[in-house]
PDB file of N, CA and C in Angstrom:
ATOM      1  N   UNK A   4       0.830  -1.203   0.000  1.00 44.00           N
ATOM      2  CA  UNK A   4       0.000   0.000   0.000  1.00 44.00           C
ATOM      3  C   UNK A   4       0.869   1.259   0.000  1.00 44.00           C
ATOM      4  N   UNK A   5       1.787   1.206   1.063  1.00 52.00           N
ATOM      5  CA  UNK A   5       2.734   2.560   0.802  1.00 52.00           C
ATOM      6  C   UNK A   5       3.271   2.329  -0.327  1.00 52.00           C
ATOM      7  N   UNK A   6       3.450   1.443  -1.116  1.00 53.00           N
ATOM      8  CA  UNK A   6       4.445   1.713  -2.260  1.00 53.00           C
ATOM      9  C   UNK A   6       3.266   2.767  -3.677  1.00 53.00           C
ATOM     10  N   UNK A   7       2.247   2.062  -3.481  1.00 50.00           N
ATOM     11  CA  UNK A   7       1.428   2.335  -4.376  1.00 50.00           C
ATOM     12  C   UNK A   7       1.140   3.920  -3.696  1.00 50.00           C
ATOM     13  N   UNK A   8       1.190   4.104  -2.563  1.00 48.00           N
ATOM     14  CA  UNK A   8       0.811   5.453  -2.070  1.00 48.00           C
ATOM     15  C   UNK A   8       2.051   6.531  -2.882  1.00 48.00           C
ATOM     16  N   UNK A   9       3.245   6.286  -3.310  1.00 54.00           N
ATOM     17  CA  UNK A   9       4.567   6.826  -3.232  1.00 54.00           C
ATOM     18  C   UNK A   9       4.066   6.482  -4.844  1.00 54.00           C
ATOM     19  N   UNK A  10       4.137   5.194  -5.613  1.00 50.00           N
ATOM     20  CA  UNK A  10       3.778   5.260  -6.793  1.00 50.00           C
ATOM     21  C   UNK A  10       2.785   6.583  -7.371  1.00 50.00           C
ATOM     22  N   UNK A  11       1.997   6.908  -7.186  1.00 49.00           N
ATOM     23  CA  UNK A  11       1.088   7.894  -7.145  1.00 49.00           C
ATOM     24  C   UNK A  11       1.188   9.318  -6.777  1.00 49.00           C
ATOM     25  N   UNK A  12       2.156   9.344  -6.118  1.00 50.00           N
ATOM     26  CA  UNK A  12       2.376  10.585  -5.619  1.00 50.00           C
ATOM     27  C   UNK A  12       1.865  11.072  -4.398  1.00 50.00           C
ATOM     28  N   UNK A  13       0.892  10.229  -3.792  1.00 48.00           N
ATOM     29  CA  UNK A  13       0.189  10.905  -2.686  1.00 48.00           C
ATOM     30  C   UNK A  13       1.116  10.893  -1.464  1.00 48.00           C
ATOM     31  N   UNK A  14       1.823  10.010  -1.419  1.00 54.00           N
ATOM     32  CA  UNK A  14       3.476  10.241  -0.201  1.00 54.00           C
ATOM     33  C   UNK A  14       3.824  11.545  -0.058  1.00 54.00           C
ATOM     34  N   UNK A  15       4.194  12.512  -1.165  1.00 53.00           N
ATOM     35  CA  UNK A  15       4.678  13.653  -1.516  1.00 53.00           C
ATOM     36  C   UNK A  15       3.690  14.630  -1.006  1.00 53.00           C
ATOM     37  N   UNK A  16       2.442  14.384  -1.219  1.00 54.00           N
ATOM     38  CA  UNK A  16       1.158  15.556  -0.971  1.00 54.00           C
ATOM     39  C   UNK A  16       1.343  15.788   0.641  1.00 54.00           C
ATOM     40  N   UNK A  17       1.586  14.492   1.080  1.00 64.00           N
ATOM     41  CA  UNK A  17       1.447  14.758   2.817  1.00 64.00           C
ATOM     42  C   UNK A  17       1.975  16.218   3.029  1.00 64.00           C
ATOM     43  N   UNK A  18       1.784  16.621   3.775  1.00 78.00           N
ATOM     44  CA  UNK A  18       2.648  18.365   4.799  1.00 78.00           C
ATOM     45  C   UNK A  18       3.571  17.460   5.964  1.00 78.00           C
ATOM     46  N   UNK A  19       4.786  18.169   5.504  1.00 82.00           N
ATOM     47  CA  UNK A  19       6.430  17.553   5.898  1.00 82.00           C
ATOM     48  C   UNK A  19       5.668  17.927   7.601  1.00 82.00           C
ATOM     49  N   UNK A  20       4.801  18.732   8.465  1.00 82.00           N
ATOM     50  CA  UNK A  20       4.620  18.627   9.206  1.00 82.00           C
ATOM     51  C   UNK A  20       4.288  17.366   9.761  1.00 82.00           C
ATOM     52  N   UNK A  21       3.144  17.289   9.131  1.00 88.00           N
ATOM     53  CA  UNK A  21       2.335  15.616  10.150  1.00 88.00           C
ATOM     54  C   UNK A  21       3.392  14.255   9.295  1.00 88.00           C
ATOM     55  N   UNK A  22       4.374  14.588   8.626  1.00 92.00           N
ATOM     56  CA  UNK A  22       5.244  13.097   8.548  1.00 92.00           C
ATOM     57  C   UNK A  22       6.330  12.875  10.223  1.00 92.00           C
ATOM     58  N   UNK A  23       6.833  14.667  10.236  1.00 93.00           N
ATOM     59  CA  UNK A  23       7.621  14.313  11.639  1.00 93.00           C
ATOM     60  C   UNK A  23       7.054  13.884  12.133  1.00 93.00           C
ATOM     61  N   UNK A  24       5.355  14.412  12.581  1.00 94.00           N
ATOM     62  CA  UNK A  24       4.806  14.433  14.019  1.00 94.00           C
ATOM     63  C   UNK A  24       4.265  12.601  13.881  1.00 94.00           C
ATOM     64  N   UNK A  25       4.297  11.943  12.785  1.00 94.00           N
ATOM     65  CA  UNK A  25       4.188  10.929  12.790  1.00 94.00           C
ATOM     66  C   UNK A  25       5.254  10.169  12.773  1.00 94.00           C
ATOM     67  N   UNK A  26       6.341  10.492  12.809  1.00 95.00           N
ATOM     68  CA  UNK A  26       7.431   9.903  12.892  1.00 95.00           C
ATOM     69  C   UNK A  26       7.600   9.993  14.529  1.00 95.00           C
ATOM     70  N   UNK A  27       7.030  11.298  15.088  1.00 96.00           N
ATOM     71  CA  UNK A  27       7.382  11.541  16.733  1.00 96.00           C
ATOM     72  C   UNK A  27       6.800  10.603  17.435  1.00 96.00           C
ATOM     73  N   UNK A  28       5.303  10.236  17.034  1.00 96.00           N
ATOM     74  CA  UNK A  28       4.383   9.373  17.565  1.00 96.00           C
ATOM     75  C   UNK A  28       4.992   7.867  17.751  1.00 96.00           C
ATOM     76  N   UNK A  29       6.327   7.536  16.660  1.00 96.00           N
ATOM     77  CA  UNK A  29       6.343   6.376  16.504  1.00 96.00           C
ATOM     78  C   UNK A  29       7.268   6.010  17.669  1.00 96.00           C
ATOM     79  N   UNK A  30       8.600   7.094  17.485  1.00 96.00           N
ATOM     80  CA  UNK A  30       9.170   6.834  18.815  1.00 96.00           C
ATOM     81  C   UNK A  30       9.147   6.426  19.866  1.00 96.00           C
ATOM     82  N   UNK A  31       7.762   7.604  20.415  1.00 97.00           N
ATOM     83  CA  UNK A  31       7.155   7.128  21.585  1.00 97.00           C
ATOM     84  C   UNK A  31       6.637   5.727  21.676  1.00 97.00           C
ATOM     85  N   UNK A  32       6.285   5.150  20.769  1.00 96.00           N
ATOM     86  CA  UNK A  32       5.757   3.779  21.004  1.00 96.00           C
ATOM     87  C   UNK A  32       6.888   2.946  20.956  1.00 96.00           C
ATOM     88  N   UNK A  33       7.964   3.511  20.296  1.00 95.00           N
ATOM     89  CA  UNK A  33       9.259   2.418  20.613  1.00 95.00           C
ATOM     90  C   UNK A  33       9.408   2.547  22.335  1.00 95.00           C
ATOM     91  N   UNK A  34       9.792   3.778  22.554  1.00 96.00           N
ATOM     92  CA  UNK A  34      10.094   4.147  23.992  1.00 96.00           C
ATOM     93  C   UNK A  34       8.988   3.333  24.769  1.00 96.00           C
ATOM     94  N   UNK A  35       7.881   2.956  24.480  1.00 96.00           N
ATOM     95  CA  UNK A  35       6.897   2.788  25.628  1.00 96.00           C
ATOM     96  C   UNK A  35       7.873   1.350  25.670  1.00 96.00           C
ATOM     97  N   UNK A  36       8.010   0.603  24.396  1.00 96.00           N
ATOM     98  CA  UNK A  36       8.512  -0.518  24.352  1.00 96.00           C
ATOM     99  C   UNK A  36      10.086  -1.360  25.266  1.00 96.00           C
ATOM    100  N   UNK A  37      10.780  -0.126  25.106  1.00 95.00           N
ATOM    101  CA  UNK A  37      11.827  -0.637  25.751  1.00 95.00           C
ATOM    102  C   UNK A  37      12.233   0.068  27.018  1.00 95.00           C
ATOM    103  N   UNK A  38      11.527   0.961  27.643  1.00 95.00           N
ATOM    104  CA  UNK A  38      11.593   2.159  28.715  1.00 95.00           C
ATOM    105  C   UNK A  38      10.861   0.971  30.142  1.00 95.00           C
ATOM    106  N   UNK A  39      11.587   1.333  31.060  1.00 96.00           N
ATOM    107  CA  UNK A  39      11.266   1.154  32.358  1.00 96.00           C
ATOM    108  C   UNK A  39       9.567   2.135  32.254  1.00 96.00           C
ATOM    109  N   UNK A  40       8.425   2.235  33.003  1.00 97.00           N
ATOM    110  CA  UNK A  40       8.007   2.688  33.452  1.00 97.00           C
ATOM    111  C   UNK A  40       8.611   3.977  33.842  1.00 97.00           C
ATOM    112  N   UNK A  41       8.704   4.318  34.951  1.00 97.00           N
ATOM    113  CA  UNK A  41       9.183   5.088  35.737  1.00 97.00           C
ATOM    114  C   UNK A  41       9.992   6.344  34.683  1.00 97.00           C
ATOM    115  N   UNK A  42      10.961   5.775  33.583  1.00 96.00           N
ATOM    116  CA  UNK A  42      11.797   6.315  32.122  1.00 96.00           C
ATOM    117  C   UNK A  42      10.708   6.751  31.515  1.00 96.00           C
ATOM    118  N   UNK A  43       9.336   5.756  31.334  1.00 97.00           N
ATOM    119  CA  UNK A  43       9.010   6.292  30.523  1.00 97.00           C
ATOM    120  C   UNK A  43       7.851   7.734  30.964  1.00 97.00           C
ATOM    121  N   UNK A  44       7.571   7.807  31.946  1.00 97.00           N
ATOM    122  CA  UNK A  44       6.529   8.889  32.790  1.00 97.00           C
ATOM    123  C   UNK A  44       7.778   9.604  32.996  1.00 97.00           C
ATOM    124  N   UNK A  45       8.771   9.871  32.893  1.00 97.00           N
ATOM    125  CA  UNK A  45       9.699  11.058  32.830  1.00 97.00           C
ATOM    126  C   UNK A  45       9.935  11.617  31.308  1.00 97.00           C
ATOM    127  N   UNK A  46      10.179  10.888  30.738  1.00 97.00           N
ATOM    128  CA  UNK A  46       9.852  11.248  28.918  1.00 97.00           C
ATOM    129  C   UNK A  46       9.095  11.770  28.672  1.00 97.00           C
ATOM    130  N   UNK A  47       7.681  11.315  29.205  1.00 97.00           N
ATOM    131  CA  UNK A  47       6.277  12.151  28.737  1.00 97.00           C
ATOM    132  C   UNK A  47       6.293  13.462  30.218  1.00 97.00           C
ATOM    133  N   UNK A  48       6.094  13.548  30.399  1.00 97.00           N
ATOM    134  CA  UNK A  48       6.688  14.788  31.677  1.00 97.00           C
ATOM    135  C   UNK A  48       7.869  15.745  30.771  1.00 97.00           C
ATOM    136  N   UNK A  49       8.735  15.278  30.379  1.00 97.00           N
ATOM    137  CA  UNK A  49       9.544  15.766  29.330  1.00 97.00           C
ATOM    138  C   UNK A  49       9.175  16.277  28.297  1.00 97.00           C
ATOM    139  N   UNK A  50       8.046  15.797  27.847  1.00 96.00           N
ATOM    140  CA  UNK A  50       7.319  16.027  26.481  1.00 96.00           C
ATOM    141  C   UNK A  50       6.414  16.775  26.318  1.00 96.00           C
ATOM    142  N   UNK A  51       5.263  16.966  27.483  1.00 96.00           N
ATOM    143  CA  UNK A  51       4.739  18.073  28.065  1.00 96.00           C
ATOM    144  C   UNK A  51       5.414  19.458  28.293  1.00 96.00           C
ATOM    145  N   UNK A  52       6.722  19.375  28.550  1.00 97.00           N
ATOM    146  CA  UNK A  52       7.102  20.842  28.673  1.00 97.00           C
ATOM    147  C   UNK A  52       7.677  20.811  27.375  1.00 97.00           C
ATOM    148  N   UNK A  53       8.169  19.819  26.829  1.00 97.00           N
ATOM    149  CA  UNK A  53       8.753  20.543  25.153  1.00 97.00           C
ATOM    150  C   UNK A  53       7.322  20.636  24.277  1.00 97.00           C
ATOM    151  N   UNK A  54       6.573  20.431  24.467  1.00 97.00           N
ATOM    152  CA  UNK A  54       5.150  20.936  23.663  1.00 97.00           C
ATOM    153  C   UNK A  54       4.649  22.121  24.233  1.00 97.00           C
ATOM    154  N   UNK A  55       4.676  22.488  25.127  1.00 97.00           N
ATOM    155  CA  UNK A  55       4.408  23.659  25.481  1.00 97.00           C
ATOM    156  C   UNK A  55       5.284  24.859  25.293  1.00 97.00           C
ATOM    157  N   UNK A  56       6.477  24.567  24.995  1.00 97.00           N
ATOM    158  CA  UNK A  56       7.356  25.096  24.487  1.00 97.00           C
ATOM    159  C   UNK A  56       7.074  25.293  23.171  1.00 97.00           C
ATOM    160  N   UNK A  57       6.859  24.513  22.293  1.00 97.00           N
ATOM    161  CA  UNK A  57       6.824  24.830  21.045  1.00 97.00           C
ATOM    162  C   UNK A  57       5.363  25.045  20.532  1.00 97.00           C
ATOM    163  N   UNK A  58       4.485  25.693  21.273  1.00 96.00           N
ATOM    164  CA  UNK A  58       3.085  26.257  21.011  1.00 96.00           C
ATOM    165  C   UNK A  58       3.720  27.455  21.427  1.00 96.00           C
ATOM    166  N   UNK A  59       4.518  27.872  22.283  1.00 97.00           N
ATOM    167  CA  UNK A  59       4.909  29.282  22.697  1.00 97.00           C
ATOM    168  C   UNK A  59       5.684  29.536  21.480  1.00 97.00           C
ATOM    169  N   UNK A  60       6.198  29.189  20.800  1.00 96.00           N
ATOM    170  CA  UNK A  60       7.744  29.558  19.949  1.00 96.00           C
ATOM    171  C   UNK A  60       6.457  29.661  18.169  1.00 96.00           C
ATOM    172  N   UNK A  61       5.621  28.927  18.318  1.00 95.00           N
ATOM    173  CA  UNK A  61       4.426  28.951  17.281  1.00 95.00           C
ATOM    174  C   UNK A  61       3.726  30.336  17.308  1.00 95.00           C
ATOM    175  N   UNK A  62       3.264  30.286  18.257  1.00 95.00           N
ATOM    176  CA  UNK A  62       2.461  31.811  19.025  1.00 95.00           C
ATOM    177  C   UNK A  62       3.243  32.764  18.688  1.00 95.00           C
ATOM    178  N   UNK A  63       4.042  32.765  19.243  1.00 95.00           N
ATOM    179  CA  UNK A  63       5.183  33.950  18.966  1.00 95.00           C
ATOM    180  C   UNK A  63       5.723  34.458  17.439  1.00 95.00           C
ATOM    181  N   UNK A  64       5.634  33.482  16.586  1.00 94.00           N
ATOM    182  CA  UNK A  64       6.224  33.329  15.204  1.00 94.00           C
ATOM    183  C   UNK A  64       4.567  33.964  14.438  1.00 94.00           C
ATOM    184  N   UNK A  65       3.588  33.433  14.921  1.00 93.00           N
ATOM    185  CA  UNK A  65       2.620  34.307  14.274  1.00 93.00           C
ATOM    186  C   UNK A  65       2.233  35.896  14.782  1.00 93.00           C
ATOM    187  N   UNK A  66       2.556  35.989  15.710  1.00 94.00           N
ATOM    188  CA  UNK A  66       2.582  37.712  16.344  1.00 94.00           C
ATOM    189  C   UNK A  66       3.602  38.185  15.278  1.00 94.00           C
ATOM    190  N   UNK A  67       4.434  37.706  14.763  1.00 93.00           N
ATOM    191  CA  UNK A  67       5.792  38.539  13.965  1.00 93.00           C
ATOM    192  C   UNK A  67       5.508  39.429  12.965  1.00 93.00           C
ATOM    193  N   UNK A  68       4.025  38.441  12.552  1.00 91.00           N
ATOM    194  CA  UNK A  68       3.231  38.260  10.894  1.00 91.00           C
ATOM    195  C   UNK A  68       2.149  39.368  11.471  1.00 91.00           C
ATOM    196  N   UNK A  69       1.457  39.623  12.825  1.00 89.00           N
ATOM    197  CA  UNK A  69       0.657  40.637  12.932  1.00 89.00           C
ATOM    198  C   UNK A  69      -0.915  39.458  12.134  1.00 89.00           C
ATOM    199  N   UNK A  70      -1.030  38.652  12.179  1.00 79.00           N
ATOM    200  CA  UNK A  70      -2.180  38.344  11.667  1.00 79.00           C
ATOM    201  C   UNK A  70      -2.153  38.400   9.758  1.00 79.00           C
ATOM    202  N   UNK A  71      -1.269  38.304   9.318  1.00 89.00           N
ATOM    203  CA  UNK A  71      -0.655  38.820   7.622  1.00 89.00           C
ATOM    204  C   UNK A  71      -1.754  37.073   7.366  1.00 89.00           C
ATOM    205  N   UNK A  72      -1.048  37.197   6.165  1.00 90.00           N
ATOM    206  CA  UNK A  72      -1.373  36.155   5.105  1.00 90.00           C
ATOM    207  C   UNK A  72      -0.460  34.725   4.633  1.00 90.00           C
ATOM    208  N   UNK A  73       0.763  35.180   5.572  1.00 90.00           N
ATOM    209  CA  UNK A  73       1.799  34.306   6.065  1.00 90.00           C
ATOM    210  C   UNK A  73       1.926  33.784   7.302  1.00 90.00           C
ATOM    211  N   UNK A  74       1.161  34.164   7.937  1.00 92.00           N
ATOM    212  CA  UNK A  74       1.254  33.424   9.467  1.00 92.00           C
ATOM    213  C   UNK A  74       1.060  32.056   9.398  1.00 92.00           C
ATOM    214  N   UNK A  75       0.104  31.805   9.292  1.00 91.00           N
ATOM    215  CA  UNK A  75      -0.102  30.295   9.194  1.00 91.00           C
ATOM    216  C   UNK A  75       1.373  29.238   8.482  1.00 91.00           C
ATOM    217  N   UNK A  76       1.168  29.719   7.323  1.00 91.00           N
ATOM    218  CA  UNK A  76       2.701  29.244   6.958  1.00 91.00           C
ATOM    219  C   UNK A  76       3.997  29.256   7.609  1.00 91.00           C
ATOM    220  N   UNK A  77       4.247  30.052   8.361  1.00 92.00           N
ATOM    221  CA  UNK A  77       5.365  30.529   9.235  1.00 92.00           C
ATOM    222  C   UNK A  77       4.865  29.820  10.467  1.00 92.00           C
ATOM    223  N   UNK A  78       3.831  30.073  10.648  1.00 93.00           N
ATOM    224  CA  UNK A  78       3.532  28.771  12.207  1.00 93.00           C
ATOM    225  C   UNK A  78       3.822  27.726  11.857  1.00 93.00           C
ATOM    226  N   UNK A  79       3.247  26.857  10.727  1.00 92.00           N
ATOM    227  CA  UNK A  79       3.475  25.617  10.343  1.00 92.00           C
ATOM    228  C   UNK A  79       5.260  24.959  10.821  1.00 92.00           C
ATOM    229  N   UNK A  80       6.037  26.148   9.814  1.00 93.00           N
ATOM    230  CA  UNK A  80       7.016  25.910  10.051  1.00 93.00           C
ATOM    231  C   UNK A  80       8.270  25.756  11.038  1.00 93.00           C
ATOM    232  N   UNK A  81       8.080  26.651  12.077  1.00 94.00           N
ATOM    233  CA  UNK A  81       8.209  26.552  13.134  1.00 94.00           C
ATOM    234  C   UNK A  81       8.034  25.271  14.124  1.00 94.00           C
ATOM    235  N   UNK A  82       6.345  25.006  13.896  1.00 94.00           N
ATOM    236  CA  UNK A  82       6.201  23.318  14.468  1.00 94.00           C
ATOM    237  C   UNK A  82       7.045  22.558  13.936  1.00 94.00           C
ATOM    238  N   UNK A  83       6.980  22.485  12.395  1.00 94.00           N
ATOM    239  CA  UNK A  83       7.388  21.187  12.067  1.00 94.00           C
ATOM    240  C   UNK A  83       9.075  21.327  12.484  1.00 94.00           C
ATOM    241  N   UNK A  84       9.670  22.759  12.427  1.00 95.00           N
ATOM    242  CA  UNK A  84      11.239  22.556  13.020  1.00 95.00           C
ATOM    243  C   UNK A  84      11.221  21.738  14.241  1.00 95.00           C
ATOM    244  N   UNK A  85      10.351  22.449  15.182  1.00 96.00           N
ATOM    245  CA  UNK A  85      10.453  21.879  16.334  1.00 96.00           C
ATOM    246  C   UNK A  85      10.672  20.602  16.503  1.00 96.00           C
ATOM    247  N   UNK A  86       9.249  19.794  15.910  1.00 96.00           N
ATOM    248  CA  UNK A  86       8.821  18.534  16.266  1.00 96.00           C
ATOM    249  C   UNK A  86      10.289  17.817  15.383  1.00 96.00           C
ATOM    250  N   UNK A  87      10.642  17.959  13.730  1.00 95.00           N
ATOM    251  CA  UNK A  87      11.968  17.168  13.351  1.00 95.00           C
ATOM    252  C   UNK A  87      13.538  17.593  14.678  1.00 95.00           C
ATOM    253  N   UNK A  88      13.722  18.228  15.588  1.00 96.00           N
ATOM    254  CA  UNK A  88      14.473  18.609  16.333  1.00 96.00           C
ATOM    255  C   UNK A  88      14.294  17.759  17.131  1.00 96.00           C
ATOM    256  N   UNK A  89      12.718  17.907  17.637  1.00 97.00           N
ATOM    257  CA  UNK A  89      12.462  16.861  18.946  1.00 97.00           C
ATOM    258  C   UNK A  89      12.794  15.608  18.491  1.00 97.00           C
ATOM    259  N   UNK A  90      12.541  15.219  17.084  1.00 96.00           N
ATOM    260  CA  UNK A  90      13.193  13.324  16.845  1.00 96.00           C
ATOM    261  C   UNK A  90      14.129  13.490  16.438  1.00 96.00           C
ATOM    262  N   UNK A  91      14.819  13.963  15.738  1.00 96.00           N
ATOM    263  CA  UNK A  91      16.157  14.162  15.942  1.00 96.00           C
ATOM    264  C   UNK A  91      17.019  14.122  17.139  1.00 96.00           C
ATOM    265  N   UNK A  92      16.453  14.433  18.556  1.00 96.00           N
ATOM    266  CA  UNK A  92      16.986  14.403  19.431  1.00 96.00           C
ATOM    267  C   UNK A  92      17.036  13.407  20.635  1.00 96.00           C
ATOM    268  N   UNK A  93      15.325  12.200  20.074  1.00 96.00           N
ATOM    269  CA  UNK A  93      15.166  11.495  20.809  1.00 96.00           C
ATOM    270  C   UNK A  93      16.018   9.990  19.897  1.00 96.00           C
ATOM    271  N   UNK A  94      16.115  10.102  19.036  1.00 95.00           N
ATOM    272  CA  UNK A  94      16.486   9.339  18.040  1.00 95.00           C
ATOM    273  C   UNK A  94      17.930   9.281  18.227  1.00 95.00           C
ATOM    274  N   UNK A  95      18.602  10.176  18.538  1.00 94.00           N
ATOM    275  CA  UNK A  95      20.144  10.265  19.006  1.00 94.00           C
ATOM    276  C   UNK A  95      20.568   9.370  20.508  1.00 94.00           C
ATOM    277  N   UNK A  96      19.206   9.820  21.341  1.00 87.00           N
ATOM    278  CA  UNK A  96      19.274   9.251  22.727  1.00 87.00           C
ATOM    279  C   UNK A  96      18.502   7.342  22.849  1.00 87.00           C
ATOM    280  N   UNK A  97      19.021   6.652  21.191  1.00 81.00           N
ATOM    281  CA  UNK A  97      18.233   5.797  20.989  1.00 81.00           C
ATOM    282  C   UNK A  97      19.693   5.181  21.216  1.00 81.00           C
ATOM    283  N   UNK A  98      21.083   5.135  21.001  1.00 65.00           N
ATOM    284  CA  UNK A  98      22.159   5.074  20.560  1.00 65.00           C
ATOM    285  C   UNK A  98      22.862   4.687  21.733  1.00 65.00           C
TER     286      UNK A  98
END
């Protein structure tokens, strides 16, 4: 099915946003997998303040725009830095 999804082009249509944030999701389910308990309710405790973090750093990136015709776009981007940073960073601490 993914091949035929990628055959087609519809792989490409996705928004590079929801591929990280689906790539972030997956992590976590590795982590649930090989994490102590205890590791893993500190991760998500962890994850809670880096999401709240990066709704502030979102927020902020659309105030820049004043409400323009680019905000949204410029928010987008911002998340999706964030969230490829955040697996990028949990993905390092896989090692």
């Amino acid at each position: 099915m993914d091949d035929e999804r990628e055959a087609y082009g519809f792989e490409s249509s996705i928004p590079e946003g929801y591929k990280w944030q689906d790539l972030l999701e997956e992590i976590y389910a590795y982590f649930y997998t090989v994490m102590s308990p205890d590791e893993y309710t500190d991760l998500m405790e962890n994850d809670t303040e880096w999401r709240a973090e990066r709704e502030k750093a979102i927020e902020a990136e659309g105030a820049l725009w004043e409400g323009g015709s680019g905000a949204p776009m410029a928010m987008n981007s911002v998340g999706t830095s964030y969230t490829r940073d955040r697996c990028n960073l949990l993905i390092s601490n896989m090692e």
